[in-house]
Short mmCIF file of C-alpha atoms in Angstrom, two decimals:
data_model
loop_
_atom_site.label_atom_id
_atom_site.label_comp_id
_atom_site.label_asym_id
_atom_site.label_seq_id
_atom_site.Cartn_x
_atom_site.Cartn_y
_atom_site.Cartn_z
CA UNK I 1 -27.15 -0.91 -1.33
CA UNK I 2 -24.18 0.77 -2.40
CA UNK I 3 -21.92 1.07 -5.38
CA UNK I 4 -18.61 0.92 -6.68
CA UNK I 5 -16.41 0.89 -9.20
CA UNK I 6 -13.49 -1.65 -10.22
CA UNK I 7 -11.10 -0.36 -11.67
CA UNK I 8 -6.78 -1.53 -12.37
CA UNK I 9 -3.73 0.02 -13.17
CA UNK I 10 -1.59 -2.54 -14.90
CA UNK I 11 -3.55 -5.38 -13.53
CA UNK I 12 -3.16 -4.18 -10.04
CA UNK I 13 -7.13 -4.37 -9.03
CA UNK I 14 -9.47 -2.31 -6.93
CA UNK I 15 -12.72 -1.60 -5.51
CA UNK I 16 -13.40 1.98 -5.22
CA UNK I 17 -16.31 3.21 -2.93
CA UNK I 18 -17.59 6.97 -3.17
CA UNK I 19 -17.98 7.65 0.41
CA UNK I 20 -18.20 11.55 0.11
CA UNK I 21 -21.97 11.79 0.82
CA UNK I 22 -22.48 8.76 2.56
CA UNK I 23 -19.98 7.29 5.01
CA UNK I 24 -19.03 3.60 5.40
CA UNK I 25 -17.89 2.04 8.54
CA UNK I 26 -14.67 0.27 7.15
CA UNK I 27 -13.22 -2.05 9.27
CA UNK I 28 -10.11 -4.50 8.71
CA UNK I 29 -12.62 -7.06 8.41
CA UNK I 30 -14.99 -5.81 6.28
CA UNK I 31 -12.19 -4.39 4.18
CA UNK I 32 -10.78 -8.17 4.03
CA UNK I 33 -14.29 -10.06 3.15
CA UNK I 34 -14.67 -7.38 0.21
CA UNK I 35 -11.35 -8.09 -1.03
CA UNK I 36 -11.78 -12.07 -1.17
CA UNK I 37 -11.71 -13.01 -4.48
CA UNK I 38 -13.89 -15.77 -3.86
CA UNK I 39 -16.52 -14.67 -1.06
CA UNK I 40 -16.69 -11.07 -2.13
CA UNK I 41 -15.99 -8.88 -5.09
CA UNK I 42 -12.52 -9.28 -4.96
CA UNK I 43 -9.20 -6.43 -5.35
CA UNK I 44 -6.12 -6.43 -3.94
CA UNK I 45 -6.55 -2.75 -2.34
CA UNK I 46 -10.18 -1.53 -1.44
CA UNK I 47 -9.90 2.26 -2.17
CA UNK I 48 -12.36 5.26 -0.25
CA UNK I 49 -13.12 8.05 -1.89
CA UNK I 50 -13.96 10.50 0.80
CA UNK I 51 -14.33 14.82 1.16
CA UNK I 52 -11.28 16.37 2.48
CA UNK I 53 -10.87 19.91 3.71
CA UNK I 54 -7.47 20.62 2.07
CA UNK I 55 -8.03 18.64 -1.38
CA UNK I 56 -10.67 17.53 -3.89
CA UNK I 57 -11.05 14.42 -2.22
CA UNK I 58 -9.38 11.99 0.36
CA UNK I 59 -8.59 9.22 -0.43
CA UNK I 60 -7.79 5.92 2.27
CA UNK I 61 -6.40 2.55 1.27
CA UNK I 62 -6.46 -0.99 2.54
CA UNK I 63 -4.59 -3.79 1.72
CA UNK I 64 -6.03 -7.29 0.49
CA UNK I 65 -5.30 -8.63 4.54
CA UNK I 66 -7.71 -5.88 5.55
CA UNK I 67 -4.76 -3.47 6.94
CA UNK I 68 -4.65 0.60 6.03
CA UNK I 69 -1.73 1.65 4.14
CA UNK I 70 -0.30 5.13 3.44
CA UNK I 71 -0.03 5.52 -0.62
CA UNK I 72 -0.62 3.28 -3.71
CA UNK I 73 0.40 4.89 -6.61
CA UNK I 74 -1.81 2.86 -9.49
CA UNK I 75 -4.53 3.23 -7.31
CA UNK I 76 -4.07 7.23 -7.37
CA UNK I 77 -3.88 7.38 -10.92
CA UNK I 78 -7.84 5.73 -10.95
CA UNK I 79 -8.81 8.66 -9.58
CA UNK I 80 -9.13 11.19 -11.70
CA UNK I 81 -11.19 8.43 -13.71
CA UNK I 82 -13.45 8.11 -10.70
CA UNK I 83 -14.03 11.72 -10.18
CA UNK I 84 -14.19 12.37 -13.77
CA UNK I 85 -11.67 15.49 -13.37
CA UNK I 86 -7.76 16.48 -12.36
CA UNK I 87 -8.08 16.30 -8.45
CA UNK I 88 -5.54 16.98 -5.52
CA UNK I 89 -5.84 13.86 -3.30
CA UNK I 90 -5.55 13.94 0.43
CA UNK I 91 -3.80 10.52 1.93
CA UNK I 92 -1.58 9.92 4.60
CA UNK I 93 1.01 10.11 2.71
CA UNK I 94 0.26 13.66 2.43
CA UNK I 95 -1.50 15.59 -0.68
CA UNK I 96 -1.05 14.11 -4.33
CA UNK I 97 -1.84 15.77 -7.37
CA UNK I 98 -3.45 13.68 -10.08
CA UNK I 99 -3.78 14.66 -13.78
CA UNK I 100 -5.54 12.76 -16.30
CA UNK I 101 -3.78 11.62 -19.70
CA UNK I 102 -4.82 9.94 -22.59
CA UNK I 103 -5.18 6.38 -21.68
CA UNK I 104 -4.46 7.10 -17.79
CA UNK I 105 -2.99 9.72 -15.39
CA UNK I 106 -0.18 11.62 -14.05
CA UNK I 107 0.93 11.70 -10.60
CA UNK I 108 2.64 13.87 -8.60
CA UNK I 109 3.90 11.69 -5.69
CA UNK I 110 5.55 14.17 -3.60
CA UNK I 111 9.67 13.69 -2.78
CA UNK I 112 10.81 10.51 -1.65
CA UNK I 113 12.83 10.25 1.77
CA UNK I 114 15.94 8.12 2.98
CA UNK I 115 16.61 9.02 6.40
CA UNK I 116 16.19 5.29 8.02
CA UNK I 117 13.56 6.53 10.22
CA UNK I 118 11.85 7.47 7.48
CA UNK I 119 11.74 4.03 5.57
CA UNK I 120 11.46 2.97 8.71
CA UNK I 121 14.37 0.74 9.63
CA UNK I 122 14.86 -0.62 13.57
CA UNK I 123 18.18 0.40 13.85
CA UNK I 124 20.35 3.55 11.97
CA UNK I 125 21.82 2.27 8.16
CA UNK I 126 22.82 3.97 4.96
CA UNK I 127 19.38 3.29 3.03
CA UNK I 128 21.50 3.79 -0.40
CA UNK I 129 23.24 0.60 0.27
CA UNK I 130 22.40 -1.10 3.20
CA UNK I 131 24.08 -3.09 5.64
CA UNK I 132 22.00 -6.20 5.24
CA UNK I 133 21.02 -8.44 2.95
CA UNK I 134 18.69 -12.22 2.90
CA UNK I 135 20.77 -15.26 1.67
CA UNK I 136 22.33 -14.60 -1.82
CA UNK I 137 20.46 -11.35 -2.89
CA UNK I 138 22.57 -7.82 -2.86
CA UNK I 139 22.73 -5.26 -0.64
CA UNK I 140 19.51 -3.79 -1.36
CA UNK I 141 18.69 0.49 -1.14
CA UNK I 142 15.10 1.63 0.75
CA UNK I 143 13.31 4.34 0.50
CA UNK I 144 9.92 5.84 1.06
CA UNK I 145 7.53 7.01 -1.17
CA UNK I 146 4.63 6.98 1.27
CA UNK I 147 5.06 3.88 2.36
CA UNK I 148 8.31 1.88 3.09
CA UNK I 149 9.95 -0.01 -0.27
CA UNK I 150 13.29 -2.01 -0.17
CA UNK I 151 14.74 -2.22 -3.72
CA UNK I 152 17.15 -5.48 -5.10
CA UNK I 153 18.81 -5.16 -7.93
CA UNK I 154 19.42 -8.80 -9.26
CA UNK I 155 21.48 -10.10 -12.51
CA UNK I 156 18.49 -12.58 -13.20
CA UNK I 157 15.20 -11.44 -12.20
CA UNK I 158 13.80 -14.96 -13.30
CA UNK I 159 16.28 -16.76 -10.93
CA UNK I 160 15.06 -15.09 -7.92
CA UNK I 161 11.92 -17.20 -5.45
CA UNK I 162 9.66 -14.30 -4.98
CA UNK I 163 6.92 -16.37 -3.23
CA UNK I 164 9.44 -17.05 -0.93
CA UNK I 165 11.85 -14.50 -0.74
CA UNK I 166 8.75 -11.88 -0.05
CA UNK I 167 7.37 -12.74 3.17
CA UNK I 168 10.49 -13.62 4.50
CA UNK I 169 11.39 -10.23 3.89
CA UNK I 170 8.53 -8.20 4.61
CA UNK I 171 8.12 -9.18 8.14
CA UNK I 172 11.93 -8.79 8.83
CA UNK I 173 12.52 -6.90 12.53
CA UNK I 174 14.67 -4.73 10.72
CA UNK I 175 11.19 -2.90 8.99
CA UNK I 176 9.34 -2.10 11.96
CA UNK I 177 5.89 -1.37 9.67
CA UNK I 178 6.67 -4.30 7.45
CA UNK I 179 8.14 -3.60 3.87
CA UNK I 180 7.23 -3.24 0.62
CA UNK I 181 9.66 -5.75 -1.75
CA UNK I 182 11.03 -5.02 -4.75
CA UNK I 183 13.05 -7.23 -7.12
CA UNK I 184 14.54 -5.08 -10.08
CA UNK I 185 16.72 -6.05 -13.37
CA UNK I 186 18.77 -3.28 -15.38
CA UNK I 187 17.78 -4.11 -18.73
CA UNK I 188 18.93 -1.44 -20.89
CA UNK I 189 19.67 2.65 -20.84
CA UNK I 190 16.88 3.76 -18.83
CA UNK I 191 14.67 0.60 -18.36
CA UNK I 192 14.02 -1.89 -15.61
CA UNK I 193 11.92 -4.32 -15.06
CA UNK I 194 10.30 -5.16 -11.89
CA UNK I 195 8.87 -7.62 -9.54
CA UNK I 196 6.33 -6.69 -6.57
CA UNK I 197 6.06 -8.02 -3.41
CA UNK I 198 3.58 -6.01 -1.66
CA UNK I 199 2.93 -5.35 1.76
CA UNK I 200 -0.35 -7.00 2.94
CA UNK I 201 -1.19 -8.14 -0.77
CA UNK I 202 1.74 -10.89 -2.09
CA UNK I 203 2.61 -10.84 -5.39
CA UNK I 204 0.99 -8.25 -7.85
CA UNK I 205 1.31 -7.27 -11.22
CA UNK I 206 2.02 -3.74 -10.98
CA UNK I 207 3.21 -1.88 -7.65
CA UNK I 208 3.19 2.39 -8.50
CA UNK I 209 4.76 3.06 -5.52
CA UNK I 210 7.19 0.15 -6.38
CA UNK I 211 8.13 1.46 -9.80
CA UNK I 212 8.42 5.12 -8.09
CA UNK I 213 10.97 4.15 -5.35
CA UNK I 214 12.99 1.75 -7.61
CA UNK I 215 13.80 4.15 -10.21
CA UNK I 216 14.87 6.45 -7.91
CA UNK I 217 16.69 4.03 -5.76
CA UNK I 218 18.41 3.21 -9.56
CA UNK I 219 18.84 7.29 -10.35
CA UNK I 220 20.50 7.40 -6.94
CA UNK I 221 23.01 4.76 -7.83
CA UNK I 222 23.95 6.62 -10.77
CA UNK I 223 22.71 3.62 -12.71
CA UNK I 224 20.37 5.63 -15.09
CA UNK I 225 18.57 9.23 -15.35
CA UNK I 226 15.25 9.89 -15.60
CA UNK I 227 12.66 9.71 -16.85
CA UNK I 228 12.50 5.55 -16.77
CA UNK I 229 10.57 3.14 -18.10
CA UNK I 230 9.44 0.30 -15.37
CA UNK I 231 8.14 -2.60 -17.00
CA UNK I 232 6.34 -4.82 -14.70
CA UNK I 233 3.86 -8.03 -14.86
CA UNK I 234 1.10 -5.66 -16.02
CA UNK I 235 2.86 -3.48 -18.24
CA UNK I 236 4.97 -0.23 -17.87
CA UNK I 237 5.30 3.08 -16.04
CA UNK I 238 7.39 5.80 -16.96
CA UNK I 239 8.78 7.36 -13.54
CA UNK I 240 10.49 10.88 -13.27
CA UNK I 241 12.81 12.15 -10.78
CA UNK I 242 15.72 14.75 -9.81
CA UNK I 243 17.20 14.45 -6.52
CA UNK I 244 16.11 17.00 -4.70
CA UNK I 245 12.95 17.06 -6.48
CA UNK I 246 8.99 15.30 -6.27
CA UNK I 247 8.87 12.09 -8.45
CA UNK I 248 6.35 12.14 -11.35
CA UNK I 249 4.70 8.51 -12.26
CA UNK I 250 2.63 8.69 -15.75
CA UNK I 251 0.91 5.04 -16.81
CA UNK I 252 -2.56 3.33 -17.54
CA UNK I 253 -6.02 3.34 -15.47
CA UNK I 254 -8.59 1.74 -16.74
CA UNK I 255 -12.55 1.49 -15.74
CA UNK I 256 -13.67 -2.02 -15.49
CA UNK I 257 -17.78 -2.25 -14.54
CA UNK I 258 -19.73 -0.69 -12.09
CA UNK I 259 -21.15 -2.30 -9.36
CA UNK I 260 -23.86 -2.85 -6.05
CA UNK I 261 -23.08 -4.04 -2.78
CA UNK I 262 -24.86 -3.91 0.55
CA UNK I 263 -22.09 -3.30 3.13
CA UNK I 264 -23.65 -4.69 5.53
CA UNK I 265 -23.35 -8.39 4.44
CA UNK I 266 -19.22 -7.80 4.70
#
């Protein structure tokens, strides 16, 4: 038997396996039968907690559909409630330093990038406005945070079809790794609020690295400074960022129940 935790930030779920002293054989399928919400325990990202020579502890993702992804931020910010201490995470999105905070964490989430082989894009673009669009949405902006995020800015967040806007988008050609999709609304100095569609998961109430790359796709337009407040399905994250500069995500993390599990049933 083994245990884990779930755990959420902002309604965006996990399990979260200690694998430090004993490893697990994670496949895409085993991650996928643990993350059915009706044949397993159910998450959208199954989270491993590993050693790492350069950090406190590694940490690797995977998606709902059972595929690895680089970074989650609300996921990060459960970790220094798992470990019980301010840790510097190793992911593939490179090292992330995680602070708790009353009620949550603080995240250091590195420097975003924009060169569209970065995102990545198939073909060279500006990635501040780009040179494409789907049906009657605006020119959107990309950017990576760790993993690949195209941002909309929309006059009427409630007029847009997310369910099926989102896939259409996310397995575009034009984003070679699939995309991350995120539908934003100005709604005052400062403040958006957003709308998720994530990579390998659908629809979710709170994307970290979603709020991250849309308020600094918004700084970039000149539409606001930080820090912003990104208020999404599951509540709100306050994102901080100066070009030229590492982007600082503070919000919620919360401990749900502890668990068993034997592995091997998966």
């Amino acid at each position: 038997m083994g245990r884990f935790s779930k755990m959420h930030g902002l309604g965006n779920d996990f399990v979260v396996i200690d694998a430090r002293e004993s490893a697990i054989d994670m496949t895409e399928a085993r991650a996928r039968a643990i993350a059915d919400r009706h044949a397993g325990i159910g998450c959208d990202q199954l989270i491993l907690i590993g050693s790492a020579d350069d950090a406190d502890v590694s940490m690797q993702i995977f998606n709902a559909d059972g595929s690895e992804v680089e970074a989650c931020g609300n996921a990060t910010r459960c970790v220094p409630l798992f470990v019980g201490r301010d840790v510097l995470i190793r992911t593939k999105a490179g090292l992330l330093d995680a602070k708790a905070v009353d009620g949550g964490a603080s995240v250091d989430m590195g420097a975003p990038r924009f060169d569209w082989d970065a995102i990545p894009l198939a073909y060279p673009m500006d990635t501040l406005t780009m040179g494409a669009s789907w049906e009657d949405l605006p020119a959107p902006a990309a950017v990576n945070v760790g993993n690949p995020h195209v941002i909309f800015f929309v006059d009427d967040l409630d007029a847009v079809d997310f369910d099926r806007l989102g896939p259409l988008i996310e397995h575009d050609p034009l984003f070679p790794a699939r995309v991350n999709v995120n539908f934003a609304q100005v709604t005052g100095e400062n403040q958006i609020r957003l709308v998720v569609w994530e990579r390998g998961a659908g629809l979710t109430r709170a994307c970290g690295t979603g709020a991250c790359a849309t308020a600094v796709a918004a700084i970039r337009r000149k539409l606001m400074t930080g820090p912003v407040t990104v208020s999404l399905p599951g509540g709100d994250l306050v994102i901080d960022w100066a070009p030229g500069g590492s982007i600082q995500m503070t919000g919620p993390a919360t401990h749900v129940f502890y668990g068993e599990a034997d592995w091997s049933r998966f």
